[in-house]
Short mmCIF file of C-alpha atoms in Angstrom, two decimals:
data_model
loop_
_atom_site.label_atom_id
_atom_site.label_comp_id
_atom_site.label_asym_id
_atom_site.label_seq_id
_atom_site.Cartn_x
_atom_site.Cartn_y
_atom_site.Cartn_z
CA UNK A 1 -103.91 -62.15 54.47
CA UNK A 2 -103.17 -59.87 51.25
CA UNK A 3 -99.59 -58.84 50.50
CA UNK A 4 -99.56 -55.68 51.50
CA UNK A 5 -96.06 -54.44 51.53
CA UNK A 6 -93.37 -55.29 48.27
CA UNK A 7 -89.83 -56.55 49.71
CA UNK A 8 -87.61 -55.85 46.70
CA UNK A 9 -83.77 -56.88 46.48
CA UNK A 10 -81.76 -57.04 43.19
CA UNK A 11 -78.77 -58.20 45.16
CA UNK A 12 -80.07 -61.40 47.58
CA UNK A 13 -77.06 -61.88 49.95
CA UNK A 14 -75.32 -60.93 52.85
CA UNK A 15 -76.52 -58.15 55.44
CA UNK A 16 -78.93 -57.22 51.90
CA UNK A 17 -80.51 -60.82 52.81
CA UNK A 18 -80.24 -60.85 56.12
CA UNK A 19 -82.64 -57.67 56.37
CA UNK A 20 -85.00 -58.61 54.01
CA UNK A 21 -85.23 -62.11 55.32
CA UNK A 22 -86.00 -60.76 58.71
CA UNK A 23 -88.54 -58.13 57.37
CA UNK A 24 -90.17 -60.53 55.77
CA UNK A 25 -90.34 -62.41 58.83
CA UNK A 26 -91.67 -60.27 61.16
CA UNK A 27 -94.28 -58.78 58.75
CA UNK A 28 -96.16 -61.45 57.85
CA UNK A 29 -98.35 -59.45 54.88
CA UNK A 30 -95.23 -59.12 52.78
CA UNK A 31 -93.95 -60.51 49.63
CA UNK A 32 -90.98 -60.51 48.54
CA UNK A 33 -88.73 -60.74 45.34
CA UNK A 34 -85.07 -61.39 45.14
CA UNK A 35 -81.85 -61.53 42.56
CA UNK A 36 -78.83 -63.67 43.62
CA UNK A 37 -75.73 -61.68 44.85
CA UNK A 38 -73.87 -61.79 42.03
CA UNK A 39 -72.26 -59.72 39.49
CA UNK A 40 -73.68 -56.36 41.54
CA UNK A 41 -72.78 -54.14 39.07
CA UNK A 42 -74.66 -55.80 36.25
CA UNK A 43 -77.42 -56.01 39.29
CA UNK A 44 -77.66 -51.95 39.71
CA UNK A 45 -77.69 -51.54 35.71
CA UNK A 46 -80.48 -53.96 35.25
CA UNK A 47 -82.23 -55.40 37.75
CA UNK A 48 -85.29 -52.72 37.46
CA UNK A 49 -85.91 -54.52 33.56
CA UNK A 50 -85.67 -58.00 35.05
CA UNK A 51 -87.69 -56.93 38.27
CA UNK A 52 -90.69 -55.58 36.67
CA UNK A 53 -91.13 -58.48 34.69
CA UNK A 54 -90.86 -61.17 37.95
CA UNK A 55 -93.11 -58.76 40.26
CA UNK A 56 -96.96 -59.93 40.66
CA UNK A 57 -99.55 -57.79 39.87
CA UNK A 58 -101.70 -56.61 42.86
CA UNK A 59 -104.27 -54.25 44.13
CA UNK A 60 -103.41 -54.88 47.48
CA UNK A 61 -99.79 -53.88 48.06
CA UNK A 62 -99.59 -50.01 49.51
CA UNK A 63 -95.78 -49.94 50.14
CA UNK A 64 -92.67 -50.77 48.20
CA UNK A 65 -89.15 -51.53 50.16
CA UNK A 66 -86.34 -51.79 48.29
CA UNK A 67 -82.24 -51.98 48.95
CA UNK A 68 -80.17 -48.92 46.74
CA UNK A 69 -79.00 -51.49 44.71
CA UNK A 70 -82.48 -51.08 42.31
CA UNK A 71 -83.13 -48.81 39.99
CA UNK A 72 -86.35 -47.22 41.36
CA UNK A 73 -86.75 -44.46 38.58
CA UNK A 74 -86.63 -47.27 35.99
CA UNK A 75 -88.61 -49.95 38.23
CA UNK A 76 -91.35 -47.60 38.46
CA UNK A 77 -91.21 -46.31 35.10
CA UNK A 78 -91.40 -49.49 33.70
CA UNK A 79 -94.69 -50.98 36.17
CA UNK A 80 -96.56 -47.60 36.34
CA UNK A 81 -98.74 -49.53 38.88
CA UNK A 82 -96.12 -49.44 41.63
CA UNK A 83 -95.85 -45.66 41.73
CA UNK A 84 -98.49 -44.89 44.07
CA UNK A 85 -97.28 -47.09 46.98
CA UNK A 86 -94.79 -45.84 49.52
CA UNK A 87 -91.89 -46.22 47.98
CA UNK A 88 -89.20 -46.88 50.54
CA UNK A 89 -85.27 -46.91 50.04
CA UNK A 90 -83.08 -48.39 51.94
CA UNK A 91 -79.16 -47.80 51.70
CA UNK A 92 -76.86 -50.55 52.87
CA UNK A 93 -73.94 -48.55 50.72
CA UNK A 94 -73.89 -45.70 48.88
CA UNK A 95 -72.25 -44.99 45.53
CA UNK A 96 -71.20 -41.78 46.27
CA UNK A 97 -68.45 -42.51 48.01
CA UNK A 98 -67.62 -46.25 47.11
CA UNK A 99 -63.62 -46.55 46.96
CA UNK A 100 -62.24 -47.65 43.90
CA UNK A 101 -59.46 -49.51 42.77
CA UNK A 102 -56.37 -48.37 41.67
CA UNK A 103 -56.50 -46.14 38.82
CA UNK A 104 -59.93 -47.12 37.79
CA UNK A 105 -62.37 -44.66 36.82
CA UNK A 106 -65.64 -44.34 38.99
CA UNK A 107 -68.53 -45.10 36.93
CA UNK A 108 -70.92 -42.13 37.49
CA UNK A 109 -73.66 -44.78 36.19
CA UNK A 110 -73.89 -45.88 40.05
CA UNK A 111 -74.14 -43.24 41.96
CA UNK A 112 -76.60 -41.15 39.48
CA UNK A 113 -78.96 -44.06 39.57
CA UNK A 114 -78.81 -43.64 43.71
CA UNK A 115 -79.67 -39.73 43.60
CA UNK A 116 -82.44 -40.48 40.82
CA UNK A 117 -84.14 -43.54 43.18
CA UNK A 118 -83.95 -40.70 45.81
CA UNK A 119 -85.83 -38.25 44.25
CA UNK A 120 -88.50 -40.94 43.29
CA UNK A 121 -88.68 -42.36 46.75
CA UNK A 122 -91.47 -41.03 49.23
CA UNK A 123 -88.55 -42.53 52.33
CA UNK A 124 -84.70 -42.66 51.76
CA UNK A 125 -83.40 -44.93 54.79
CA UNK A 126 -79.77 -44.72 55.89
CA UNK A 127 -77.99 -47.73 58.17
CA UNK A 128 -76.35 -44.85 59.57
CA UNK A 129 -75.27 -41.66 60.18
CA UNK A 130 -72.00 -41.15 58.48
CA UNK A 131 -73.73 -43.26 55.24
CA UNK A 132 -76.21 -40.54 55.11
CA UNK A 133 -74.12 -37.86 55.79
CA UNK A 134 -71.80 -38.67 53.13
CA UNK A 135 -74.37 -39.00 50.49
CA UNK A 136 -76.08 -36.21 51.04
CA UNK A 137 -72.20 -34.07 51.44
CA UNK A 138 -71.49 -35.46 48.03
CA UNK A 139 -74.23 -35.63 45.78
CA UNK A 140 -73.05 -32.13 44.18
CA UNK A 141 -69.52 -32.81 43.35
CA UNK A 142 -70.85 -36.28 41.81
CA UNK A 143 -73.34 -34.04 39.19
CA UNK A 144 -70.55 -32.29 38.69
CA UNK A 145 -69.18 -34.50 36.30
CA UNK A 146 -71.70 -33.87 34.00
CA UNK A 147 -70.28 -31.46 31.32
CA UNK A 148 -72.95 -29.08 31.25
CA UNK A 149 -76.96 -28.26 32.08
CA UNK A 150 -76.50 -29.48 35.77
CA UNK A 151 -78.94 -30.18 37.92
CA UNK A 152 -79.53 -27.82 41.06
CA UNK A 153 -80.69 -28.07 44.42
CA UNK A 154 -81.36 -31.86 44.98
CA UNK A 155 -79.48 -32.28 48.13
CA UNK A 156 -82.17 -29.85 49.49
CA UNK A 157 -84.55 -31.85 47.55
CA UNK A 158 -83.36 -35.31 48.86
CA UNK A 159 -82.73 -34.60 52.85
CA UNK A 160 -86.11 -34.14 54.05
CA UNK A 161 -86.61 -37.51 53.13
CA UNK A 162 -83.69 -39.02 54.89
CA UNK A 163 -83.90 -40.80 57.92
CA UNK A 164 -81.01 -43.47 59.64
CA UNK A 165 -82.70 -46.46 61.34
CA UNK A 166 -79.46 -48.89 62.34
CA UNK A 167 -79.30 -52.28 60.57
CA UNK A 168 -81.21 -54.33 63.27
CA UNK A 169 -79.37 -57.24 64.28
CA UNK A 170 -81.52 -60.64 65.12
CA UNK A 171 -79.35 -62.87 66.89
CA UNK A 172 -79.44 -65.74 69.08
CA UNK A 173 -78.85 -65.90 73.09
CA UNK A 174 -75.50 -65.86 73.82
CA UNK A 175 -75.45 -68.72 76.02
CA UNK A 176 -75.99 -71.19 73.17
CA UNK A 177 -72.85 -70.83 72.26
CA UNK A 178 -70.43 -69.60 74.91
CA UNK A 179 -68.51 -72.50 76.45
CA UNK A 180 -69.16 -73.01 80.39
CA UNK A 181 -66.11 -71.34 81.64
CA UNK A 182 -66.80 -68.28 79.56
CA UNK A 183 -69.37 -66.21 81.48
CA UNK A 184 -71.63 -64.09 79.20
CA UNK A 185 -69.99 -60.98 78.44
CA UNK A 186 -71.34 -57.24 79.11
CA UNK A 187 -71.94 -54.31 77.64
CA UNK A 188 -73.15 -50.79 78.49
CA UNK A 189 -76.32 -49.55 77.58
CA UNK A 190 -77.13 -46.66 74.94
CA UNK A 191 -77.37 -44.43 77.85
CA UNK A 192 -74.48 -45.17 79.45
CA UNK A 193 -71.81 -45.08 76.57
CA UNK A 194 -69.68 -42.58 75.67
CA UNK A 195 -69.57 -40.93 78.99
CA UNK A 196 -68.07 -37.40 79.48
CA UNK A 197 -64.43 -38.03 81.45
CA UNK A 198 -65.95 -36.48 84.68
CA UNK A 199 -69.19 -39.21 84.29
CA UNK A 200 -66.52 -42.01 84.16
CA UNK A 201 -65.13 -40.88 87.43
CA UNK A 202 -68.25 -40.66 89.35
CA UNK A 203 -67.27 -43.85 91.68
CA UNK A 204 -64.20 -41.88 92.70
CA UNK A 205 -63.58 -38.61 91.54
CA UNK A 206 -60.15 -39.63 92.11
CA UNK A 207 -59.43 -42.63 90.11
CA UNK A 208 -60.80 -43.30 86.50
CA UNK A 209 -61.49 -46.71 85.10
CA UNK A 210 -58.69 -47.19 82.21
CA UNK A 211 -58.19 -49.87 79.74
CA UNK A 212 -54.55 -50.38 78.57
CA UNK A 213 -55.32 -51.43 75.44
CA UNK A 214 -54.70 -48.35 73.58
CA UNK A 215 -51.04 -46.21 72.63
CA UNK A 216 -52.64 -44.34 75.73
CA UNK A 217 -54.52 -44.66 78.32
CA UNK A 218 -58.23 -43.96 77.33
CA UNK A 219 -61.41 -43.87 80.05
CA UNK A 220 -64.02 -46.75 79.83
CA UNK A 221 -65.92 -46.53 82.43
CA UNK A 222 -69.30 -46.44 82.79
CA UNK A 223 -72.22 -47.76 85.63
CA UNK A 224 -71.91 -50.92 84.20
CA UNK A 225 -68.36 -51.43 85.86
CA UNK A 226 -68.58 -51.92 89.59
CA UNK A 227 -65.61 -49.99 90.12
CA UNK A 228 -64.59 -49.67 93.64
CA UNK A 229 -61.26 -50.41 92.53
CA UNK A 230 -59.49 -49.32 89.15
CA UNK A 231 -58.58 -51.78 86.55
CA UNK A 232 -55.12 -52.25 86.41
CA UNK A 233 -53.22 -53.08 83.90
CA UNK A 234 -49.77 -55.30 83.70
CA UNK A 235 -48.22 -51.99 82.74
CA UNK A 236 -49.29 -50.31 86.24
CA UNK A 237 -47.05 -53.09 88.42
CA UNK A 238 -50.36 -54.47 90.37
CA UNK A 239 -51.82 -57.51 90.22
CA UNK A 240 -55.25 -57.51 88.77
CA UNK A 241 -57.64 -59.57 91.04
CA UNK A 242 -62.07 -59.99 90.88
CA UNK A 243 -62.45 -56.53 92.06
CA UNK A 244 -60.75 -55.22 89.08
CA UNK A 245 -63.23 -55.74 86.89
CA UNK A 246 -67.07 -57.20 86.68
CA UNK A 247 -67.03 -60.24 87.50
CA UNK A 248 -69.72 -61.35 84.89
CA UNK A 249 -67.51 -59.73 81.87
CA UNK A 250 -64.64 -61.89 82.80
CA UNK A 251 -63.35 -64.43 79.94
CA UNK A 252 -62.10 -67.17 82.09
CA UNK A 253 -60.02 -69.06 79.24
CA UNK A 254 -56.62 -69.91 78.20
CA UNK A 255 -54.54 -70.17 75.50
CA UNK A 256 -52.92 -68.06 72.86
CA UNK A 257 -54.92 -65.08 71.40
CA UNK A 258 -57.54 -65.75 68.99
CA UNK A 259 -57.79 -63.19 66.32
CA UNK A 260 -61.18 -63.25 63.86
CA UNK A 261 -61.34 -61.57 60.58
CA UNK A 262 -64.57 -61.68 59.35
CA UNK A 263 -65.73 -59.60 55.81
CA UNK A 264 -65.87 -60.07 52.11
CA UNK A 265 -62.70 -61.00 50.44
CA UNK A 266 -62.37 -58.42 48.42
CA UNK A 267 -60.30 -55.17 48.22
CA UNK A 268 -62.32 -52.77 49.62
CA UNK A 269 -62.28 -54.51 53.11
CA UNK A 270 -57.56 -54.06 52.79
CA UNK A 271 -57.21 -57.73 53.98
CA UNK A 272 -53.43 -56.99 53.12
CA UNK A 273 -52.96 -54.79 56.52
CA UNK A 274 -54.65 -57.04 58.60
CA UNK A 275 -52.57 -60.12 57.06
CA UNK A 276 -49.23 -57.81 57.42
CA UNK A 277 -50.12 -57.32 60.84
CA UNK A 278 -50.02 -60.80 61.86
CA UNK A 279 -47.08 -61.64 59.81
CA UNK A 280 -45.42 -59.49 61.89
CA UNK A 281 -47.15 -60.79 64.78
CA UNK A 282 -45.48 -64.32 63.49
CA UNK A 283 -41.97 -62.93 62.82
CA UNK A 284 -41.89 -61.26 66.04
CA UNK A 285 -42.59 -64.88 67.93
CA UNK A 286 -45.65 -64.27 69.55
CA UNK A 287 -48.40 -66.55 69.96
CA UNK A 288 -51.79 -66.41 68.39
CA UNK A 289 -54.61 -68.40 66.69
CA UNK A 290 -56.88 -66.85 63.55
CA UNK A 291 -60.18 -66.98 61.48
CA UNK A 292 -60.54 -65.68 58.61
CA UNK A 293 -64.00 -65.81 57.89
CA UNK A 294 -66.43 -63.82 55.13
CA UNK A 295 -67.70 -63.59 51.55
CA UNK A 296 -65.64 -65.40 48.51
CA UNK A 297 -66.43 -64.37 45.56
CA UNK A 298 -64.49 -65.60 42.04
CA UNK A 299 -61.73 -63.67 42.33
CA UNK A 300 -60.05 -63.45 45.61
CA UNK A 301 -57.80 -60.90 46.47
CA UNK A 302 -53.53 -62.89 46.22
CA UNK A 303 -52.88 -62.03 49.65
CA UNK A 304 -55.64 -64.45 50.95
CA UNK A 305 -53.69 -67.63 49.52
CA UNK A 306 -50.30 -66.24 50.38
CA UNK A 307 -51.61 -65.93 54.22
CA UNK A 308 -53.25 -69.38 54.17
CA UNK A 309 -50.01 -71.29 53.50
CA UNK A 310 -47.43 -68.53 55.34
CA UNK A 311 -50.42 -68.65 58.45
CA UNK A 312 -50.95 -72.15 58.52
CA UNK A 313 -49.96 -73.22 62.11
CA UNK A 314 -52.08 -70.42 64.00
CA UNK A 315 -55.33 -71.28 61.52
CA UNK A 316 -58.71 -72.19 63.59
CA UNK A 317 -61.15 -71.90 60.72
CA UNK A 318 -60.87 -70.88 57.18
CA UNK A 319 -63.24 -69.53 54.89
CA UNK A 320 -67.22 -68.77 54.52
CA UNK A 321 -69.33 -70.50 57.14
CA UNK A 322 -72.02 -72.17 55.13
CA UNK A 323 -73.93 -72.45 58.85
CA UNK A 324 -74.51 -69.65 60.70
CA UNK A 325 -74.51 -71.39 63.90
CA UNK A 326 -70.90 -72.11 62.96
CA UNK A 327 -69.91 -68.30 62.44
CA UNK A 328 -71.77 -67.90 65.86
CA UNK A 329 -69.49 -70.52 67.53
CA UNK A 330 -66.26 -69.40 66.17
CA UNK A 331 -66.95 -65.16 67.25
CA UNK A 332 -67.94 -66.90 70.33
CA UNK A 333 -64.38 -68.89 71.01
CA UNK A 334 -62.76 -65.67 69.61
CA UNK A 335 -60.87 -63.09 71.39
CA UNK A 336 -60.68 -60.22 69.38
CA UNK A 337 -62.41 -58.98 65.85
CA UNK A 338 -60.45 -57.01 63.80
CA UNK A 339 -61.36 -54.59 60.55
CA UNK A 340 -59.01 -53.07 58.03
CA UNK A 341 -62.22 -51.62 56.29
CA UNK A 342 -61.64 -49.16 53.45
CA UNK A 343 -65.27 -49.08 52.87
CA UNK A 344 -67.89 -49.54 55.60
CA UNK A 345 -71.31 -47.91 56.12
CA UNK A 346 -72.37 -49.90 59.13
CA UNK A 347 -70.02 -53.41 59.57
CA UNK A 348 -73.01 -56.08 60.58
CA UNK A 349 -70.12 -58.85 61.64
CA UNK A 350 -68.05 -56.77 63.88
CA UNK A 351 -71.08 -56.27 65.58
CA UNK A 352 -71.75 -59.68 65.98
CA UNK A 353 -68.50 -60.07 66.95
CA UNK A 354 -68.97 -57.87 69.98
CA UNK A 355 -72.02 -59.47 71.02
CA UNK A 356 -70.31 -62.90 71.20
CA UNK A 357 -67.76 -61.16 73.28
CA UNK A 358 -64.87 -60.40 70.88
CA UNK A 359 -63.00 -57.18 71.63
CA UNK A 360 -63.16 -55.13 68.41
CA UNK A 361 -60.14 -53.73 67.07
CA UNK A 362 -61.63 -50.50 63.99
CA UNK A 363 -59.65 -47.95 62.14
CA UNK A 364 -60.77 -44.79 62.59
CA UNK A 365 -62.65 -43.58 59.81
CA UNK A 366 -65.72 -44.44 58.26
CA UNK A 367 -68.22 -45.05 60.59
CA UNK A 368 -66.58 -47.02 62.67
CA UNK A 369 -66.13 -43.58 65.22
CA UNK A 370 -70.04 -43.46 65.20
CA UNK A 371 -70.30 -46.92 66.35
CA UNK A 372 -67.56 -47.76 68.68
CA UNK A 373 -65.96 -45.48 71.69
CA UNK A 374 -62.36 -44.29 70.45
CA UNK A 375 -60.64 -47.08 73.02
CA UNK A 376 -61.36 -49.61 70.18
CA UNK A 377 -59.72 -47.20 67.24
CA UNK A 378 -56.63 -47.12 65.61
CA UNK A 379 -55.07 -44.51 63.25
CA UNK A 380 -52.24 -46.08 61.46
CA UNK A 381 -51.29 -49.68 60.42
CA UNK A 382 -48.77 -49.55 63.45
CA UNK A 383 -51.33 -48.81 66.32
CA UNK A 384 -52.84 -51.99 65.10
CA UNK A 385 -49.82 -53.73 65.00
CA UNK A 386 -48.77 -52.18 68.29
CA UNK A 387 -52.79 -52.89 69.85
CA UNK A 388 -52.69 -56.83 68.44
CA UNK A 389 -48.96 -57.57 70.01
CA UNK A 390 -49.76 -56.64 73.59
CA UNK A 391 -52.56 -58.63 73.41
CA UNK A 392 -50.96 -61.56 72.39
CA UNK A 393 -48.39 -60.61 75.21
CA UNK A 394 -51.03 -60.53 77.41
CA UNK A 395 -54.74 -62.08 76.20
CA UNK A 396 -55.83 -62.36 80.02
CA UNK A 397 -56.17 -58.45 79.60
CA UNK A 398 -58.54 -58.40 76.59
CA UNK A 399 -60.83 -61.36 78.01
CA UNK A 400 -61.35 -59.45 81.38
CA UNK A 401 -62.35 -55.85 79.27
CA UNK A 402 -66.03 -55.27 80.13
CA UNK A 403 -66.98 -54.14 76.36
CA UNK A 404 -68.01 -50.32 76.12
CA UNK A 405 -70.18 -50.70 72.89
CA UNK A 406 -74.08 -49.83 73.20
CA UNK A 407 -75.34 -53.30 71.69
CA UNK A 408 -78.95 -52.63 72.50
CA UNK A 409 -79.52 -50.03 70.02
CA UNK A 410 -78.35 -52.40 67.18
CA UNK A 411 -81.00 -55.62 68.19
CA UNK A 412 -84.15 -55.95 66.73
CA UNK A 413 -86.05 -56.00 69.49
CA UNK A 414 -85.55 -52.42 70.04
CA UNK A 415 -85.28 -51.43 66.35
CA UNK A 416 -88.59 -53.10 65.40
CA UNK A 417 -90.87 -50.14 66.63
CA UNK A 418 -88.95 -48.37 64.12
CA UNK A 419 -89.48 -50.72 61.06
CA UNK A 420 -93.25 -50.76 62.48
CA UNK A 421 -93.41 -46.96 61.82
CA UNK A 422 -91.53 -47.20 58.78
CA UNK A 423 -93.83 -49.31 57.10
CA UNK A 424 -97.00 -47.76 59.22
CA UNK A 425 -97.79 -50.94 60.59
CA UNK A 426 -99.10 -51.53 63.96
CA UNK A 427 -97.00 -53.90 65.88
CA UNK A 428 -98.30 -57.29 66.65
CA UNK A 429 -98.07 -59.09 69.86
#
């Protein structure tokens, strides 16, 4: 079968590899060409020389998918041939908006190569809302860095283009790797999240389902939760008991708390909070077991050794999982997922997380408030520190929480219509 559809990606790793890999599964008259994930900001400067040199000539392709990271002014400047295929952007980040550190200047290199792909681009993809949103909201105060003769009207230009399609996430069943006395956890459907307070009542208009997770009390319920009863929490002076909660979402193990941090070491993802948080879960004497998972890169962030040796007693694993059947196992044996994100479009592990059953803990910006009902936000350092110590106090509560997080829109199996459409390809059987 001819290669019909070009699967570019400059920067070959993480959720940027684990899309393309699974594109290029799925549609079966693709080619694709990759760069190693390293050194991305060499990567966006000059990948589109590089790539036009490794790409194979062809008659055949008709579409052209490639992550933000390229160049596509300069790709397709440089291999005239490519410009009349659908040429089809996807943004896993955008520049726009990418935190920097400390005093550092932001390149405006970055971001003007983003809003000049876009305006070559027939399809500008978004892995969600609030990354498209914030693009779009910010492409005029980027151009107006430049001194003078400024461009006009290319956020107008751009949006019609735009569309969010969710990173789709391909994962395996559950029961693979949930221990036999774990039951496979739950979670509500898209159409049954984020319920209206009077929805969540509906059993009894009396009594709403409450988690006690939260600085307050916050409603959860939805018709996933058999509630008959309310849940009750330690707090309320009533012993919890099988009505309280679905039976089937119930985390029937023991032990101390296991926390999982799972991102790239780097700043951007403020591993220091999370690590101050659990040294003062440590200093104040309560019980709890960690993994710190993600991305290393060359230069690690100091507070990643300090919290090795100062966390060494509560450590369950340590570092990247080369095996992805080992990251699988460890979310699964996990309690709770926690992000200190200062930069997140989309967050593919604390999704994972949640579908191996971990309770995710999110500040509340970014997107996380697009993805995950507030019950699972906090504001300040404190209502983390305050969330993570009662459940350490009490980790029964957390395993019995029937998760309120839509995971069904995120799988691929009901994303893939969408990538079909995307790429105009009729799905296969």
């Amino acid at each position: 079968m001819a290669d019909e559809i070009l699967m570019v990606e400059p920067f070959y790793g993480g959720s940027h590899r684990q899309l393309i890999d699974l594109l290029h599964s799925h549609f079966t008259e693709s080619v694709k060409v990759t760069m190693t994930a390293k050194k991305w900001h060499w990567r966006a400067r000059t990948s589109a020389l590089h790539l036009s040199q490794e790409i194979p000539y062809s008659s055949n392709y008709r579409v052209l998918f490639a992550s933000s990271v390229l160049n596509l002014a300069e790709l397709v400047a440089l291999r005239p041939d490519l410009s009349g295929l659908r040429k089809i952007l996807y943004f896993h980040e955008n520049q726009l908006v990418y935190p920097v550190q400390k005093k550092m200047q932001r390149d405006f290199q970055y971001p003007y190569n983003q809003i000049l792909s876009c305006l070559v681009a027939d399809k500008v993809v978004f892995n969600s809302q609030f990354n498209m949103d914030s693009f779009l909201s910010s492409i005029n105060k980027t151009l107006k860095t430049i001194p003078d003769y400024r461009p006009k009207g290319l956020p107008e230009k751009i949006r019609p283009k735009c569309q969010v399609l969710y990173f789709p996430l391909d994962l395996p069943p559950r029961e693979k790797f949930i221990h036999t006395h774990q039951n496979k956890p739950t979670f509500t459907s898209i159409d049954e999240s984020r319920k209206e307070e009077e929805e969540n009542s509906s059993c009894n208009p009396d009594v709403k389902t409450r988690t006690c997770l939260g600085d307050k009390f916050e409603d959860c319920g939805s018709k996933d939760v058999k509630c008959d009863m309310p849940v009750h929490s330690i707090e309320d002076g009533n012993p919890s008991d099988e009505r309280s909660c679905p039976p089937d979402a119930k985390r029937r193990k023991t032990g101390p708390l296991h926390i999982v941090w799972a991102h790239r070491w780097e700043h951007d993802k403020d591993p220091e909070t999370f690590f101050n948080a659990l040294f003062q879960l440590q200093e104040a004497g309560l019980n709890f077991r960690v993994s710190v998972m993600g991305e290393q890169f060359t230069d690690n962030p100091e507070i990643f050794s300090v919290a090795k040796e100062r966390l060494a007693s509560h450590i369950v694993a340590w570092g990247y999982q080369e095996k992805k059947e080992d990251f699988y196992r460890i979310l699964s044996e996990a309690d709770v997922a926690v992000s200190t994100a200062l930069h997140e479009f989309y967050g593919v592990s604390m999704l994972e997380a949640v579908y191996f059953g971990c309770y995710p803990l999110c500040p509340n910006r970014l997107v996380y408030p697009e993805i995950f009902p507030k019950t699972y936000l906090f504001n300040t350092p404190a209502q983390l520190l305050k969330k993570l110590k009662r459940m350490c106090t009490v980790p029964d509560e957390t395993r019995r929480h029937s998760i309120q997080v839509p995971m069904d829109r995120y799988l691929w199996q009901n994303c893939a219509e969408d990538f079909y459409a995307l790429f105009k390809v009729n799905q296969r059987q």
